[in-house]
Amino acid sequence: MEKLTITEALSEVNLIKKKVGAKQQKVLGALVRPAHTKDLYESDGGSKKMIESEAQAINDLNRRLAKIRSAISDANLSNEITLGEDTRTIHDWLTWKREIVNSQIHFTKSVHTTVKNMMDKIAKEPQVYVNEEGKQSLVQAVPNVDMAYWVRQEEILNEKLEQLDGKLSLKNATINISL
């Protein structure tokens, strides 16, 4: 049974993808040739044999790729990372990183920006209204959120993301998978 670190496995994944792409291009380039030209692969048994051989090699590489991805997935489901008081599986952290955190960061920025823009607009373009006593008064804005909280949330998310990247690199370099 072969053992690799996740870092080594991910490197192999990239290499496999390049090899598959090159083999696919080789096959595509040899699918048809004019009858009057020489078969470029004649010395190796001909284009048909080369295409069959390359197709088999592509299938073998894809099986290896799937096996590596499956082993990485198993490792990600069974190993945890703790950031602050939050412990999750690597799989869950990767999901958070890919699908959640950017939306959260964007939302926290939007809260801050929207409140600031509204406050600035009211300050630059004062509006008046008639109050209960019939007198004109300036419209004043009242934020319904604690701005410092939202700014801090954005900072916390960015810090957590940086910490996660470091911990993922360390885990990828130390967790072994079996193929």
Short mmCIF file of C-alpha atoms in Angstrom, two decimals:
data_model
loop_
_atom_site.label_atom_id
_atom_site.label_comp_id
_atom_site.label_asym_id
_atom_site.label_seq_id
_atom_site.Cartn_x
_atom_site.Cartn_y
_atom_site.Cartn_z
CA MET A 1 0.00 0.00 0.00
CA GLU A 2 1.41 3.35 -1.06
CA LYS A 3 1.48 6.25 1.42
CA LEU A 4 1.61 9.92 0.45
CA THR A 5 1.09 13.18 2.27
CA ILE A 6 -1.88 15.19 1.06
CA THR A 7 0.58 17.77 -0.31
CA GLU A 8 2.27 15.09 -2.39
CA ALA A 9 -1.10 13.73 -3.48
CA LEU A 10 -2.33 17.17 -4.57
CA SER A 11 0.87 17.65 -6.53
CA GLU A 12 0.28 14.31 -8.24
CA VAL A 13 -3.31 15.34 -9.02
CA ASN A 14 -1.99 18.34 -10.94
CA LEU A 15 0.57 16.19 -12.75
CA ILE A 16 -2.10 13.63 -13.69
CA LYS A 17 -4.33 16.35 -15.09
CA LYS A 18 -1.47 17.63 -17.26
CA LYS A 19 -0.66 14.11 -18.47
CA VAL A 20 -4.29 13.38 -19.30
CA GLY A 21 -4.57 16.65 -21.21
CA ALA A 22 -1.41 15.91 -23.21
CA LYS A 23 -2.55 12.36 -24.01
CA GLN A 24 -5.97 13.60 -25.07
CA GLN A 25 -4.35 16.09 -27.43
CA LYS A 26 -2.11 13.36 -28.84
CA VAL A 27 -5.14 11.15 -29.52
CA LEU A 28 -7.14 14.00 -31.04
CA GLY A 29 -4.22 14.81 -33.35
CA ALA A 30 -4.08 11.25 -34.64
CA LEU A 31 -7.75 10.46 -35.17
CA VAL A 32 -7.72 11.04 -38.92
CA ARG A 33 -4.98 11.46 -41.50
CA PRO A 34 -4.99 11.80 -45.23
CA ALA A 35 -4.60 8.36 -46.84
CA HIS A 36 -1.62 9.48 -48.92
CA THR A 37 0.45 10.52 -45.87
CA LYS A 38 2.62 8.31 -43.71
CA ASP A 39 1.25 7.16 -40.36
CA LEU A 40 3.35 9.06 -37.82
CA TYR A 41 3.06 6.16 -35.38
CA GLU A 42 3.84 3.40 -37.88
CA SER A 43 7.01 2.39 -36.05
CA ASP A 44 5.03 1.97 -32.82
CA GLY A 45 2.36 -0.27 -34.32
CA GLY A 46 0.34 2.47 -36.01
CA SER A 47 -2.04 5.22 -34.99
CA LYS A 48 -4.83 2.79 -34.08
CA LYS A 49 -2.62 0.97 -31.61
CA MET A 50 -1.30 4.26 -30.20
CA ILE A 51 -4.86 5.60 -29.76
CA GLU A 52 -5.92 2.43 -27.95
CA SER A 53 -2.83 2.56 -25.76
CA GLU A 54 -3.29 6.26 -24.95
CA ALA A 55 -7.01 5.78 -24.24
CA GLN A 56 -6.12 3.01 -21.80
CA ALA A 57 -3.45 5.20 -20.20
CA ILE A 58 -5.99 8.03 -19.84
CA ASN A 59 -8.43 5.64 -18.15
CA ASP A 60 -5.69 4.39 -15.80
CA LEU A 61 -4.66 7.94 -14.92
CA ASN A 62 -8.28 8.93 -14.29
CA ARG A 63 -8.73 5.92 -12.00
CA ARG A 64 -5.61 6.95 -10.09
CA LEU A 65 -6.90 10.51 -9.87
CA ALA A 66 -10.24 9.30 -8.48
CA LYS A 67 -8.44 7.06 -5.98
CA ILE A 68 -6.26 9.96 -4.79
CA ARG A 69 -9.25 12.31 -4.51
CA SER A 70 -11.18 9.68 -2.56
CA ALA A 71 -8.29 9.15 -0.13
CA ILE A 72 -7.93 12.92 0.34
CA SER A 73 -11.66 13.21 0.92
CA ASP A 74 -11.55 10.44 3.54
CA ALA A 75 -8.67 12.19 5.29
CA ASN A 76 -10.50 15.52 5.18
CA LEU A 77 -13.57 13.92 6.76
CA SER A 78 -11.60 12.26 9.56
CA ASN A 79 -9.15 15.03 10.53
CA GLU A 80 -10.01 18.23 12.34
CA ILE A 81 -8.68 21.76 12.59
CA THR A 82 -9.33 24.11 15.48
CA LEU A 83 -9.43 27.85 14.95
CA GLY A 84 -9.97 29.65 18.23
CA GLU A 85 -12.77 27.74 19.92
CA ASP A 86 -14.18 26.39 16.65
CA THR A 87 -13.25 22.79 15.79
CA ARG A 88 -14.42 21.30 12.50
CA THR A 89 -13.35 18.61 10.09
CA ILE A 90 -11.07 19.73 7.29
CA HIS A 91 -13.94 18.97 4.91
CA ASP A 92 -16.19 21.40 6.79
CA TRP A 93 -13.48 24.08 6.84
CA LEU A 94 -12.93 23.68 3.10
CA THR A 95 -16.67 24.03 2.52
CA TRP A 96 -16.67 27.16 4.70
CA LYS A 97 -13.72 28.54 2.74
CA ARG A 98 -15.17 27.79 -0.72
CA GLU A 99 -18.83 28.54 -0.18
CA ILE A 100 -19.42 30.65 2.92
CA VAL A 101 -16.68 33.01 4.05
CA ASN A 102 -16.54 35.23 0.96
CA SER A 103 -20.26 35.85 1.20
CA GLN A 104 -19.91 36.62 4.91
CA ILE A 105 -17.07 39.07 4.29
CA HIS A 106 -19.02 40.73 1.49
CA PHE A 107 -22.08 41.05 3.74
CA THR A 108 -20.11 42.60 6.63
CA LYS A 109 -18.56 45.09 4.22
CA SER A 110 -22.01 45.87 2.80
CA VAL A 111 -23.42 46.57 6.25
CA HIS A 112 -20.60 48.96 7.02
CA THR A 113 -20.67 50.64 3.60
CA THR A 114 -24.46 51.00 3.50
CA VAL A 115 -24.67 52.63 6.93
CA LYS A 116 -21.71 54.92 6.20
CA ASN A 117 -23.16 55.98 2.84
CA MET A 118 -26.57 56.71 4.36
CA MET A 119 -25.03 58.73 7.20
CA ASP A 120 -22.82 60.64 4.76
CA LYS A 121 -25.77 61.36 2.47
CA ILE A 122 -27.86 62.75 5.31
CA ALA A 123 -24.92 64.88 6.48
CA LYS A 124 -24.22 66.23 2.97
CA GLU A 125 -27.84 66.68 1.90
CA PRO A 126 -29.79 67.69 5.01
CA GLN A 127 -33.52 67.05 4.85
CA VAL A 128 -36.18 68.73 6.94
CA TYR A 129 -39.50 67.47 8.23
CA VAL A 130 -42.31 68.97 10.24
CA ASN A 131 -42.35 67.57 13.75
CA GLU A 132 -45.34 66.93 16.05
CA GLU A 133 -45.25 70.59 17.18
CA GLY A 134 -45.49 71.83 13.62
CA LYS A 135 -41.90 73.06 13.54
CA GLN A 136 -39.34 72.19 10.91
CA SER A 137 -36.58 69.91 12.10
CA LEU A 138 -33.57 68.28 10.48
CA VAL A 139 -33.86 64.60 9.69
CA GLN A 140 -31.32 62.70 11.74
CA ALA A 141 -30.12 59.21 10.97
CA VAL A 142 -30.09 56.56 13.64
CA PRO A 143 -28.04 53.46 12.77
CA ASN A 144 -29.70 50.27 13.96
CA VAL A 145 -26.40 48.40 14.15
CA ASP A 146 -23.19 48.67 16.11
CA MET A 147 -20.71 49.66 13.41
CA ALA A 148 -17.69 48.59 15.46
CA TYR A 149 -19.17 45.10 15.76
CA TRP A 150 -19.54 44.72 11.99
CA VAL A 151 -16.06 46.07 11.27
CA ARG A 152 -14.65 43.63 13.85
CA GLN A 153 -16.60 40.74 12.29
CA GLU A 154 -14.94 41.41 8.94
CA GLU A 155 -11.52 41.47 10.63
CA ILE A 156 -12.28 38.22 12.46
CA LEU A 157 -13.35 36.49 9.24
CA ASN A 158 -10.21 37.62 7.41
CA GLU A 159 -8.00 36.51 10.32
CA LYS A 160 -9.76 33.14 10.47
CA LEU A 161 -9.26 32.69 6.73
CA GLU A 162 -5.53 33.42 7.04
CA GLN A 163 -5.19 31.05 10.00
CA LEU A 164 -7.06 28.37 8.12
CA ASP A 165 -4.75 28.62 5.12
CA GLY A 166 -1.73 28.13 7.38
CA LYS A 167 -3.27 25.20 9.23
CA LEU A 168 -4.41 23.56 5.99
CA SER A 169 -0.87 23.78 4.61
CA LEU A 170 0.51 22.20 7.79
CA LYS A 171 -2.12 19.42 7.79
CA ASN A 172 -1.60 18.74 4.09
CA ALA A 173 2.11 18.32 4.72
CA THR A 174 1.66 15.99 7.70
CA ILE A 175 -1.44 13.87 7.05
CA ASN A 176 -0.67 10.64 5.22
CA ILE A 177 -3.13 8.93 2.93
CA SER A 178 -2.97 5.35 1.71
CA LEU A 179 -3.54 4.37 -1.89
#
